[in-house]
mmCIF file of C-alpha atoms in Angstrom:
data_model
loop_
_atom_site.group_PDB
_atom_site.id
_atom_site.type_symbol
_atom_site.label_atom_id
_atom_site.label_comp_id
_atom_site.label_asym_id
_atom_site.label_seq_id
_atom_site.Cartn_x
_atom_site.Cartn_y
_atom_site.Cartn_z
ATOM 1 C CA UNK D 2 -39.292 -9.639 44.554
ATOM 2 C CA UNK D 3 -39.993 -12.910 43.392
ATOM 3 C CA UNK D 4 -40.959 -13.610 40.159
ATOM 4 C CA UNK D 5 -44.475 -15.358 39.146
ATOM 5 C CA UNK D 6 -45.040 -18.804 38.312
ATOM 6 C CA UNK D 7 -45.804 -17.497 34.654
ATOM 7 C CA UNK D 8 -42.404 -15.746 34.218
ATOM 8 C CA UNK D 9 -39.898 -17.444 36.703
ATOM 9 C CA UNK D 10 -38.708 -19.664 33.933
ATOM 10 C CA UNK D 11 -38.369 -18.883 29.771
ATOM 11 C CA UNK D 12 -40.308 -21.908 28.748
ATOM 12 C CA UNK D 13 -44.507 -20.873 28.401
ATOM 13 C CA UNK D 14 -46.589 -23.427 29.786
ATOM 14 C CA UNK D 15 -50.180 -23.562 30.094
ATOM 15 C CA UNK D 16 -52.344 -26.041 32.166
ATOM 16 C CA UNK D 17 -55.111 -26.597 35.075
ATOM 17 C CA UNK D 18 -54.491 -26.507 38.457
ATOM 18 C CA UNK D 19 -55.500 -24.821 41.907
ATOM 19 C CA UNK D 20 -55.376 -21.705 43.606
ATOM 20 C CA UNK D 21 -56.353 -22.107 47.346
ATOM 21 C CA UNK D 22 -57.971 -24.739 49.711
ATOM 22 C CA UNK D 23 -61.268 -25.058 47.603
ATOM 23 C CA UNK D 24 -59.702 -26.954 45.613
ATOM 24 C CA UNK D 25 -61.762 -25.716 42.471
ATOM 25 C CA UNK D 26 -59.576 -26.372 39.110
ATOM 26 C CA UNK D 27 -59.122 -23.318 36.953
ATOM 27 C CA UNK D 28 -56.707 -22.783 33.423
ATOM 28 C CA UNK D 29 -53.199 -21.276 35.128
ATOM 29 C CA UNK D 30 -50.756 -20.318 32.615
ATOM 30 C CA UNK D 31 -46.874 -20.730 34.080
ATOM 31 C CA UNK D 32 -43.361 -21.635 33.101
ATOM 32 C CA UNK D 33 -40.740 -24.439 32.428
ATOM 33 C CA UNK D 34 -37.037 -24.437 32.623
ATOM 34 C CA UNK D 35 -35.249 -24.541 29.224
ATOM 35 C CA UNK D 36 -34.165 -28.154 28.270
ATOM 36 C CA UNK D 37 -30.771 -28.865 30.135
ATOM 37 C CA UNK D 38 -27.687 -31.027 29.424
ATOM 38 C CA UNK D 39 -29.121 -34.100 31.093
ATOM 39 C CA UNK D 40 -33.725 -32.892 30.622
ATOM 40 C CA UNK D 41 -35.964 -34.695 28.480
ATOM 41 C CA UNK D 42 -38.785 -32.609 27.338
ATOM 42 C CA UNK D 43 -41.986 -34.207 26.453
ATOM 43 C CA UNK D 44 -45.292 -33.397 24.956
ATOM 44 C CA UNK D 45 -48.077 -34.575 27.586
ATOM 45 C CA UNK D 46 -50.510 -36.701 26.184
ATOM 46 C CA UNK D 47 -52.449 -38.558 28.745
ATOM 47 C CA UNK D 48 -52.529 -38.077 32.701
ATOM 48 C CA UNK D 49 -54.251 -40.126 35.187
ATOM 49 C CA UNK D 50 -55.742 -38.069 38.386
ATOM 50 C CA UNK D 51 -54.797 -39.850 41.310
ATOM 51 C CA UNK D 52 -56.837 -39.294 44.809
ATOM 52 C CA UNK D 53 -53.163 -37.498 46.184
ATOM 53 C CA UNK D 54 -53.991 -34.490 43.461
ATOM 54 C CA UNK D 55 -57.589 -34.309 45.094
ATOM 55 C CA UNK D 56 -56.179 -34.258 48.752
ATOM 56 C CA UNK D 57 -53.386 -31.995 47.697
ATOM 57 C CA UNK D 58 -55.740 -29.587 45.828
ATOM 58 C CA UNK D 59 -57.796 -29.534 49.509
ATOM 59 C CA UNK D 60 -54.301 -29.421 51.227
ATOM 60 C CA UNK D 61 -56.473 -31.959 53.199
ATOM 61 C CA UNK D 62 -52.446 -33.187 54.467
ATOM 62 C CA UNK D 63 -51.426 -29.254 55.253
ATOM 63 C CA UNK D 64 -48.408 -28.811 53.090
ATOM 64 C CA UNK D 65 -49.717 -27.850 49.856
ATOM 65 C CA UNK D 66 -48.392 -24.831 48.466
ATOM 66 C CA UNK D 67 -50.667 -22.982 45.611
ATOM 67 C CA UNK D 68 -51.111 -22.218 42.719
ATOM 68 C CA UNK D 69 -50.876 -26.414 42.160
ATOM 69 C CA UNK D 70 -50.647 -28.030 38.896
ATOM 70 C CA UNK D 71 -50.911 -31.698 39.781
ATOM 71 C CA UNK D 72 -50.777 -34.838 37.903
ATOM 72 C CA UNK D 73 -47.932 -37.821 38.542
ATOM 73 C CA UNK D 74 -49.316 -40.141 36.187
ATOM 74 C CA UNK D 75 -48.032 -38.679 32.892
ATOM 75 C CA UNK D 76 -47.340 -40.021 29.292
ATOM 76 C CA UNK D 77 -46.414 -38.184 26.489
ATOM 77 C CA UNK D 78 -43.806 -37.851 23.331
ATOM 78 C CA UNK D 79 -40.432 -36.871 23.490
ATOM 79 C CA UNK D 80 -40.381 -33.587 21.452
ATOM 80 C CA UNK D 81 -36.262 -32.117 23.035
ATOM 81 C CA UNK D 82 -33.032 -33.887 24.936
ATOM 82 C CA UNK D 83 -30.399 -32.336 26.217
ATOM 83 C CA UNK D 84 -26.633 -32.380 24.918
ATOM 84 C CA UNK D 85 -25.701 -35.896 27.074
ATOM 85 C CA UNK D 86 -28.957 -37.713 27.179
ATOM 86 C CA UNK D 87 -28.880 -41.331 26.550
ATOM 87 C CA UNK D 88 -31.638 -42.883 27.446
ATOM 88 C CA UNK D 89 -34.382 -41.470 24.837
ATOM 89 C CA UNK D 90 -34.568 -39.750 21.577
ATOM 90 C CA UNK D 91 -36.939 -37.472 20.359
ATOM 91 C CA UNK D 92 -40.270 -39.689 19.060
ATOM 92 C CA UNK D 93 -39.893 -41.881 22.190
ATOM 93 C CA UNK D 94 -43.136 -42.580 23.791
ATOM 94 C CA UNK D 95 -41.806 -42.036 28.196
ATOM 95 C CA UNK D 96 -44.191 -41.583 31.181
ATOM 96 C CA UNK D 97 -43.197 -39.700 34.332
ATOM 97 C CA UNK D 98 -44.183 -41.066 37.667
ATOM 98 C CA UNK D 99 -44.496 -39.223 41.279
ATOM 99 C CA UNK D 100 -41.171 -38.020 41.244
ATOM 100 C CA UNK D 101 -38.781 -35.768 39.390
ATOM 101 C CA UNK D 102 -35.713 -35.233 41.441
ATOM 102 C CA UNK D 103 -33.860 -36.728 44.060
ATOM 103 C CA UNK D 104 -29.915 -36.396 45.770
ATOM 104 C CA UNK D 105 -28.574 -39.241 43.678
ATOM 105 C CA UNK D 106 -26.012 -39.518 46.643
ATOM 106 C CA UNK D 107 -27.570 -41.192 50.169
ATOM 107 C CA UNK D 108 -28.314 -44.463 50.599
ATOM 108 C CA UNK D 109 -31.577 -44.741 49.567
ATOM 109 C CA UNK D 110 -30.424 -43.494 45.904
ATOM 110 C CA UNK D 111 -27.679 -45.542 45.275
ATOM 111 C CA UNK D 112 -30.160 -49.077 46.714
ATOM 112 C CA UNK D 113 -32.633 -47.329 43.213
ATOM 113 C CA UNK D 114 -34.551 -46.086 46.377
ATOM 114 C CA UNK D 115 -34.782 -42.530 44.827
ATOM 115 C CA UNK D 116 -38.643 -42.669 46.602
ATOM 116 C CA UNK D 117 -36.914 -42.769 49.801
ATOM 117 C CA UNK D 118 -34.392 -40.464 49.593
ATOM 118 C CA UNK D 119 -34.625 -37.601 52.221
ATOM 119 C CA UNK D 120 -34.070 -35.145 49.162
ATOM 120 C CA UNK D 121 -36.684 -36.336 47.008
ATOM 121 C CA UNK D 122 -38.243 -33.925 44.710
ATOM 122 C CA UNK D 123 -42.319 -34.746 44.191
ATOM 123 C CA UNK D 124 -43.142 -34.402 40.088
ATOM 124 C CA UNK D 125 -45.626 -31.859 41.727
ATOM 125 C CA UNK D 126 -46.228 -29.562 45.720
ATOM 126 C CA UNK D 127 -42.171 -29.742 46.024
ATOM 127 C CA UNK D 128 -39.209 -27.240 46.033
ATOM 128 C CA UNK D 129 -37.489 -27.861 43.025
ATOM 129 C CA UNK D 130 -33.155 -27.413 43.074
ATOM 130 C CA UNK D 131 -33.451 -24.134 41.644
ATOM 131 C CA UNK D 132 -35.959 -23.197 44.214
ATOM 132 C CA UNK D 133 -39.222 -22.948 42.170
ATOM 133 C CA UNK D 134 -42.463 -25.014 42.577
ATOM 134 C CA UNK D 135 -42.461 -28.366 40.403
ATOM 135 C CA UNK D 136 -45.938 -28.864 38.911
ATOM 136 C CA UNK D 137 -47.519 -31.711 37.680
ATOM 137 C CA UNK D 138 -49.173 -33.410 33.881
ATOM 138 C CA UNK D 139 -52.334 -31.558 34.188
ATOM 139 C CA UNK D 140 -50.090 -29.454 31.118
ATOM 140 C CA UNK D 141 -49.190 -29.198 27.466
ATOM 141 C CA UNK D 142 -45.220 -30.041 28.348
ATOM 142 C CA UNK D 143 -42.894 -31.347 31.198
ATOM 143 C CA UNK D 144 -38.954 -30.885 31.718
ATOM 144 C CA UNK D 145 -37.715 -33.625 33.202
ATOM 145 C CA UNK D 146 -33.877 -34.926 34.110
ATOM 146 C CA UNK D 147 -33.671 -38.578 32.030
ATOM 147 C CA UNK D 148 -32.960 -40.259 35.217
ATOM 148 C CA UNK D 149 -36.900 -40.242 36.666
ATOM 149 C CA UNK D 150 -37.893 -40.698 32.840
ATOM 150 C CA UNK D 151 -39.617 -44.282 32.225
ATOM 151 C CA UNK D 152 -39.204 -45.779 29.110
ATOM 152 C CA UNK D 153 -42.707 -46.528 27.615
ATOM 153 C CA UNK D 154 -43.226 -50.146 25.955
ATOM 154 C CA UNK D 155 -44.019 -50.731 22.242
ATOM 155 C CA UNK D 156 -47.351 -51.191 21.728
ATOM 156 C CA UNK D 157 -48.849 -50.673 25.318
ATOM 157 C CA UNK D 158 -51.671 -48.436 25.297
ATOM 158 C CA UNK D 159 -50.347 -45.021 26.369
ATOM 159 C CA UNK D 160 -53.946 -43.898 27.959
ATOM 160 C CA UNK D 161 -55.090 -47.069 29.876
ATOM 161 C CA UNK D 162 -51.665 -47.882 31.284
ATOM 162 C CA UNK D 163 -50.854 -44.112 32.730
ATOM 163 C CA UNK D 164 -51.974 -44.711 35.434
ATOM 164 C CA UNK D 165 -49.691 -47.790 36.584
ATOM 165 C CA UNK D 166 -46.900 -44.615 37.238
ATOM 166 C CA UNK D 167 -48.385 -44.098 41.059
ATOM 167 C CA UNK D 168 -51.734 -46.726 41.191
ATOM 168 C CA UNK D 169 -49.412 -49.593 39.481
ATOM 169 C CA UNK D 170 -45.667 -48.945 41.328
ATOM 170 C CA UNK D 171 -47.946 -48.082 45.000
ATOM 171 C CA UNK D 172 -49.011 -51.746 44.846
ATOM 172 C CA UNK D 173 -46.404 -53.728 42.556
ATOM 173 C CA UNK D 174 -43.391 -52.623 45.191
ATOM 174 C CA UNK D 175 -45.177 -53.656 48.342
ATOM 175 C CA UNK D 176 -46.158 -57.015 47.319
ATOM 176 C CA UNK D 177 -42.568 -57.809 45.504
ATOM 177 C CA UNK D 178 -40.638 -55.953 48.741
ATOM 178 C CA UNK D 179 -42.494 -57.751 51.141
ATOM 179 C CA UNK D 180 -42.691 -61.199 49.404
ATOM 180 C CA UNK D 181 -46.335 -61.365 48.613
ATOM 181 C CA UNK D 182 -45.444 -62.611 45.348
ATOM 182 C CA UNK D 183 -45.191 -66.297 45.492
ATOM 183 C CA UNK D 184 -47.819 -68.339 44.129
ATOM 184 C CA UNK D 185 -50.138 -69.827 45.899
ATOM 185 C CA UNK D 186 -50.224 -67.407 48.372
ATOM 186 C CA UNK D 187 -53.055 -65.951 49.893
ATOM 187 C CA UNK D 188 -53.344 -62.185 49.629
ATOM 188 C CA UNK D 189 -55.760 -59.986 50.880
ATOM 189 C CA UNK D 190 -56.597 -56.448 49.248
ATOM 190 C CA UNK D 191 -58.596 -54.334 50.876
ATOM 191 C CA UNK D 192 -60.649 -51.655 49.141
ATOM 192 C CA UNK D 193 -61.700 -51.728 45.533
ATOM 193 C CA UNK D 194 -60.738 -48.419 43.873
ATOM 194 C CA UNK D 195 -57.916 -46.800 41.341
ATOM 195 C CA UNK D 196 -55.610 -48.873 44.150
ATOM 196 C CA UNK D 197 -57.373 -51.693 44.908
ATOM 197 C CA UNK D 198 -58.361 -52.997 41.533
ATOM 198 C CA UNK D 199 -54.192 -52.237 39.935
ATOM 199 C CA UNK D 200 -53.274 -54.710 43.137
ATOM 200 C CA UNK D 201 -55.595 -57.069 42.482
ATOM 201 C CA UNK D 202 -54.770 -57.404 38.887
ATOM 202 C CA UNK D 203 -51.171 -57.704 39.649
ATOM 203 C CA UNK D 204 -51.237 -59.625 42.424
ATOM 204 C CA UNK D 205 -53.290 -62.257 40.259
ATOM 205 C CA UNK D 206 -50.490 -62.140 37.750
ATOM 206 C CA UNK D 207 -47.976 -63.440 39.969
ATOM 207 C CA UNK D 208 -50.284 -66.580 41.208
ATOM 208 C CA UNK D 209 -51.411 -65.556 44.625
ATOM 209 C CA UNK D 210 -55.145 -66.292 45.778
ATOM 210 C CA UNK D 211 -56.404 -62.842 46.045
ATOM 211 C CA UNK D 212 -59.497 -61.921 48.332
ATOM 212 C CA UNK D 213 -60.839 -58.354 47.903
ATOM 213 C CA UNK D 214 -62.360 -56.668 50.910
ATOM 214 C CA UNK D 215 -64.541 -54.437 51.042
ATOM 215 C CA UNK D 216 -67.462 -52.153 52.732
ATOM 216 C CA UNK D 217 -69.802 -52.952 50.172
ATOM 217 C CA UNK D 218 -71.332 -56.468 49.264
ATOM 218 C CA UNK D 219 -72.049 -54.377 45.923
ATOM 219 C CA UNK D 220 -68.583 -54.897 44.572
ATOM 220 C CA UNK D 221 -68.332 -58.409 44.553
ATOM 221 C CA UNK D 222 -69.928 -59.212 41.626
ATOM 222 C CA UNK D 223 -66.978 -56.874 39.681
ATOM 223 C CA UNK D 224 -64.329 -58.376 41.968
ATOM 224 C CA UNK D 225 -64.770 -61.855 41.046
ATOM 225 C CA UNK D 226 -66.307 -61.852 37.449
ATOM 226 C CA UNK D 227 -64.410 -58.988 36.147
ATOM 227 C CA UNK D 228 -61.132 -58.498 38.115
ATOM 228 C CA UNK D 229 -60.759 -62.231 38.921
ATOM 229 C CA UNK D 230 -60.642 -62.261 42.491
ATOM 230 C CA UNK D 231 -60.982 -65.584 44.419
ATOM 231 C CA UNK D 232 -63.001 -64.614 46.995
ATOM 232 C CA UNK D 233 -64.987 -61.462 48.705
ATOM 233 C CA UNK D 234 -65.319 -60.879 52.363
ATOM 234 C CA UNK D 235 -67.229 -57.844 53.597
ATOM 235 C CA UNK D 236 -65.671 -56.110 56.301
ATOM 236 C CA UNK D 237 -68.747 -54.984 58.197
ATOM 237 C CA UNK D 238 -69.973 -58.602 58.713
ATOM 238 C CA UNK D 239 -68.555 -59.843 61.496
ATOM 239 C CA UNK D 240 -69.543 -63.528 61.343
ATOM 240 C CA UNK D 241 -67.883 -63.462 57.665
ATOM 241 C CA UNK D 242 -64.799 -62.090 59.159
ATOM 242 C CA UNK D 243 -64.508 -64.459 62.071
ATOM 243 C CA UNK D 244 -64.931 -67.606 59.680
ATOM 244 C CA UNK D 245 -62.176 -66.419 57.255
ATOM 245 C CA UNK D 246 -59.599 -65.414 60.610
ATOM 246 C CA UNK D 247 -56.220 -66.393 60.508
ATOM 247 C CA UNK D 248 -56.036 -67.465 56.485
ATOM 248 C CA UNK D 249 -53.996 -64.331 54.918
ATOM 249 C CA UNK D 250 -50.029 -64.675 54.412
ATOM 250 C CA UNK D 251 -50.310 -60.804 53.566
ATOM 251 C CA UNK D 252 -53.185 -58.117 52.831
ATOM 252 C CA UNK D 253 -52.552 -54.213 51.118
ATOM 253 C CA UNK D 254 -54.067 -52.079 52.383
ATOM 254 C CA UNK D 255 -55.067 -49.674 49.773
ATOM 255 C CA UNK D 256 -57.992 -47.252 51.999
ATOM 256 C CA UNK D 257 -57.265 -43.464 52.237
ATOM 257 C CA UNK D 258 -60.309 -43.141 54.926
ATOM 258 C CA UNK D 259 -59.699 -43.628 58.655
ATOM 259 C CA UNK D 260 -61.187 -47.502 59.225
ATOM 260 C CA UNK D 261 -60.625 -49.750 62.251
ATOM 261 C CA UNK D 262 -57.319 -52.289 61.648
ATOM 262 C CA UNK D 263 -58.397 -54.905 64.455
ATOM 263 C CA UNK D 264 -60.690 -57.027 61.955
ATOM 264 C CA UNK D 265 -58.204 -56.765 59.437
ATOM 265 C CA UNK D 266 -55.749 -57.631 61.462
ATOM 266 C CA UNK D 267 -57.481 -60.952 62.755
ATOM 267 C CA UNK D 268 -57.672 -62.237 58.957
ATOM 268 C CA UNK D 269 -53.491 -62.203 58.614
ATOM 269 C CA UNK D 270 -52.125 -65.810 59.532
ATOM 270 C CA UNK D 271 -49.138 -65.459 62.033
ATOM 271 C CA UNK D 272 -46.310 -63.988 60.826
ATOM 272 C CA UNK D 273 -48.657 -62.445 58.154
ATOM 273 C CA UNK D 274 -47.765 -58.675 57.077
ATOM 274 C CA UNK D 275 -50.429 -55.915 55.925
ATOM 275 C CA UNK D 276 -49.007 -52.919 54.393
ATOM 276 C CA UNK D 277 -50.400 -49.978 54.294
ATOM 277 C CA UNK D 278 -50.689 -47.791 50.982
ATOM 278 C CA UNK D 279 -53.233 -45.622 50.948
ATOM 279 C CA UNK D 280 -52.774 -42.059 53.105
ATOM 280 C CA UNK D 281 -55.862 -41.528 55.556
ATOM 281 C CA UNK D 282 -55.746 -37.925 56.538
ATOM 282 C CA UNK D 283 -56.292 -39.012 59.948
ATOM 283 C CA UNK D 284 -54.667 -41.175 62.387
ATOM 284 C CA UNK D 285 -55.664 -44.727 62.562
ATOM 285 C CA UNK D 286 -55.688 -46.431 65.654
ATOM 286 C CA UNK D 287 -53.388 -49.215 66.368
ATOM 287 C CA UNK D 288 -54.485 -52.414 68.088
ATOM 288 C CA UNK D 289 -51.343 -53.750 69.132
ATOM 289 C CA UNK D 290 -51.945 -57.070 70.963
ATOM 290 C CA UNK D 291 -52.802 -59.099 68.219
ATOM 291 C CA UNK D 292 -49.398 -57.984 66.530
ATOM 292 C CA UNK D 293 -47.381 -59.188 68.993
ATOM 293 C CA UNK D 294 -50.132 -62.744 69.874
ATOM 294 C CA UNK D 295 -49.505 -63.410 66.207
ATOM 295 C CA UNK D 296 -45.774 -62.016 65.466
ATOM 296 C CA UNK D 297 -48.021 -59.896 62.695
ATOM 297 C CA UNK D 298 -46.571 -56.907 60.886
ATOM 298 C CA UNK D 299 -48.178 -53.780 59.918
ATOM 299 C CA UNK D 300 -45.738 -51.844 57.673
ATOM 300 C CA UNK D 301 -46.144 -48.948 54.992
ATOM 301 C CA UNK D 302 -44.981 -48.860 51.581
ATOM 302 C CA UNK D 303 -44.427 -45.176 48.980
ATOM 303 C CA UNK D 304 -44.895 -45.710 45.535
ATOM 304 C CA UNK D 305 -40.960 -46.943 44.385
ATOM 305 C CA UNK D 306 -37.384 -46.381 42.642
ATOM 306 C CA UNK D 307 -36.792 -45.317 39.531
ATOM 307 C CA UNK D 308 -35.806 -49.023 38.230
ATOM 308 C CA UNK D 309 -38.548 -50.929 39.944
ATOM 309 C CA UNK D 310 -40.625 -48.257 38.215
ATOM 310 C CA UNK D 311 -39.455 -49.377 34.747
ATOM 311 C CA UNK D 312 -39.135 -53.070 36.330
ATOM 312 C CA UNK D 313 -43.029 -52.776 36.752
ATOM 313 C CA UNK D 314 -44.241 -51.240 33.721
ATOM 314 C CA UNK D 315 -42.526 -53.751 31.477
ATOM 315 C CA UNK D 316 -43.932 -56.774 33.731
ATOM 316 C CA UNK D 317 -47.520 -55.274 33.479
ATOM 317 C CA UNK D 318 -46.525 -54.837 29.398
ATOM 318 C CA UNK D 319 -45.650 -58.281 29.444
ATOM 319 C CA UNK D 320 -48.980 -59.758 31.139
ATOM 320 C CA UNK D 321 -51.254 -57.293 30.142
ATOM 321 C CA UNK D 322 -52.053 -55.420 33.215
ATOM 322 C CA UNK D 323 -54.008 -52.477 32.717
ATOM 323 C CA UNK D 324 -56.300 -50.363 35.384
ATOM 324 C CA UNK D 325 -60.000 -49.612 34.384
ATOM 325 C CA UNK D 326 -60.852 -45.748 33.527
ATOM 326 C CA UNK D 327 -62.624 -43.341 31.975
ATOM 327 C CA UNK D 328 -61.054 -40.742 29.483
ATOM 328 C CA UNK D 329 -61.970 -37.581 30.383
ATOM 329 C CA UNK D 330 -61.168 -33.796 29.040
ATOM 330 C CA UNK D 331 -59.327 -31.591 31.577
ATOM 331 C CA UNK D 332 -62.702 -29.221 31.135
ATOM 332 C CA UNK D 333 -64.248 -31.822 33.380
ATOM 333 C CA UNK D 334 -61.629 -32.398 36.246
ATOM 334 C CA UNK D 335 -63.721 -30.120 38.843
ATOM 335 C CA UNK D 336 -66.909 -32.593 38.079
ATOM 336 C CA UNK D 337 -64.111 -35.638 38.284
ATOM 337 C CA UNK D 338 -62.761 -34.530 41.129
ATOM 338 C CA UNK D 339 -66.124 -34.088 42.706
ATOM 339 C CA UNK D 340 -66.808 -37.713 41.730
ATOM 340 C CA UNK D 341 -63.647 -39.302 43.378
ATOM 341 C CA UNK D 342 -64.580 -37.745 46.310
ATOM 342 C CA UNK D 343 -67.456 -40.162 46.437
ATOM 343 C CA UNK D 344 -65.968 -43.048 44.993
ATOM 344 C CA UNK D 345 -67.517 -42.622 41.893
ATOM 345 C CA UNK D 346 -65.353 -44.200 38.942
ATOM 346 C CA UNK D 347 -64.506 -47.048 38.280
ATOM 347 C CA UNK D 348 -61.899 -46.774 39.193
ATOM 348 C CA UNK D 349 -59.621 -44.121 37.350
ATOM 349 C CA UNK D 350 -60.176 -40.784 35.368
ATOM 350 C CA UNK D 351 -57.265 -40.434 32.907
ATOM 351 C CA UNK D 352 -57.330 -36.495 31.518
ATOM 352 C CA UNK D 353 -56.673 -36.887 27.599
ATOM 353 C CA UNK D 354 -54.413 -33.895 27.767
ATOM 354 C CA UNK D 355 -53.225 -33.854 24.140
ATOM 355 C CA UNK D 356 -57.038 -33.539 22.885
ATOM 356 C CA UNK D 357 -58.988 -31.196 24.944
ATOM 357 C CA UNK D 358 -55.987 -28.980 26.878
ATOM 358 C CA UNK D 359 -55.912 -26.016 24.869
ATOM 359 C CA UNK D 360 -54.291 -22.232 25.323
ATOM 360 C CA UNK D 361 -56.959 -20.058 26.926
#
């Protein structure tokens, strides 16, 4: 019979996390492994909610498995190593991305792929190695092998910057892989939320022109004057579209609601990419002739390796790139969540774990 997710492992754990498809957030007590030869264990701190633990906690994608803890944008203090750990010591401020295992072996782990690997093991909804259920940073502690640690610059803010682990990597890798990085190009970002405002800010700090676009005239005032776009087009004004055709070298794609490609399409230059990065549950449809009258690429991109992960968090260190939130007690995750369902933040929570998770 197998064991519960309270007594499968020695380590107590307490936390917040889901039981079924309502996705309504309740206190779950459960279990860690014991620190091995190679884990870093960690005091959580801070944890950003990404809109994956919303459609997760839905199983809006039909592969979550319950009870789910999530959370993949986690920060905290090293408190144990293990017996050959090199990387940290205990004190060491680390944060722990959306993954927390991989094969180490195939090709996509030995390119620092680990994302990629067919074997990869989510920080939260996968089979872990020993055949338990991870779960996520919505909890007091996490066990994690040193390899998918990242090593947490001095003096960058530990709450603001959590969420770069999934909203920062989703858009940094994308616009370095697909060489949307130059200056002076012109990059196109549509959608203005926890995404869209992380790839705006970075795509700013490496010299590009950056248009945001967007449903809603309403966020152009915030695009421009606070997040230092260059320009705003609204998507649902034709004539605005058609004047600004044809001027993009590349546009991310950051939307996880089905919307029509064909006018976003039209603004890409030829030979232009977009790149896909948010996950609509829904297919979208694919207007192909303009690809192929314009030699145009529509490609998708999944959050990154382990050392473009670190790669990216040092860069944003460097320049100062930090998403917009609110703090927010885990108490209040079911009203959060309930708000990011609308678009309602601006533009991520970040659950201050170390203050208000407590023991029920």
């Amino acid at each position: 019979m197998a064991k519960s997710p309270e007594t499968e492992h020695p380590v107590k754990v307490f936390g917040w996390g889901s039981r079924d498809p309502s996705g309504v957030f309740h206190p779950i007590k459960f279990s860690r492994r014991t620190t091995g030869e190679h884990d870093v264990r960690f005091k959580v701190l801070y944890c950003g909610v990404c809109h994956t633990d919303l459609h997760m906690a839905k199983n809006d994608w039909g592969f979550t498995q319950y009870p789910l803890i999530p959370g993949h944008e986690i920060v905290g203090e090293v408190t144990e190593i293990g017996s050959k750990v090199e990387k940290v010591k205990v004190g060491d401020k680390v944060g722990v991305g959306c993954l927390v295992g991989s094969c180490r072996q195939c090709d996509q782990c030995t390119s620092d792929l680990e994302n990629y690997c067919p074997k990869v093991i989510w920080t939260y909804g996968s089979v872990y190695t020993d055949g338990t259920l991870a779960h996520g940073g919505y909890s007091n502690l996490m066990v994690v092998d040193e390899h998918f640690i990242v090593l947490w610059p001095k003096n960058f803010p530990l709450d603001i910057g959590s969420p770069l682990l999934c909203a920062g990597i989703t858009t940094y890798s994308p616009l370095r892989y697909f060489g949307l990085d130059k200056p002076g190009m012109n990059i196109g970002v549509v959608g203005l939320g926890g995404l869209g405002h992380v790839a705006v800010k970075f795509a700013k700090a490496f010299g590009t022109k950056v248009t945001v676009i967007s449903t809603s005239i309403n966020k152009k005032k915030e695009a421009i004057e606070k997040l230092g776009a260059d320009s705003f087009l609204v998507s649902r004004d034709p004539e605005e579209m058609k004047v600004a055709g044809g001027t993009l070298d590349g546009i991310i794609d950051t939307v996880s609601a089905t919307h029509p490609l064909l006018a976003l399409i039209s603004l890409l230059k030829p030979h232009g990419k977009m790149v896909l990065v948010g996950a609509p549950a829904q297919p979208l449809e694919l207007p192909v002739f303009p690809l192929i009258s314009g030699r145009k690429i529509i490609a998708g991109s999944g959050v990154g390796g382990m050392k473009e992960t670190q790669e990216m968090i040092d860069f944003a260190a460097k320049h100062n790139i930090l998403p917009d939130v609110e703090i927010i007690p885990i108490d209040y995750i079911n009203t959060a969540m309930d708000r990011l369902a609308k678009s309602d933040v601006k533009y991520r929570f970040v659950i201050d774990i170390a203050k208000s998770l407590k023991a029920e």
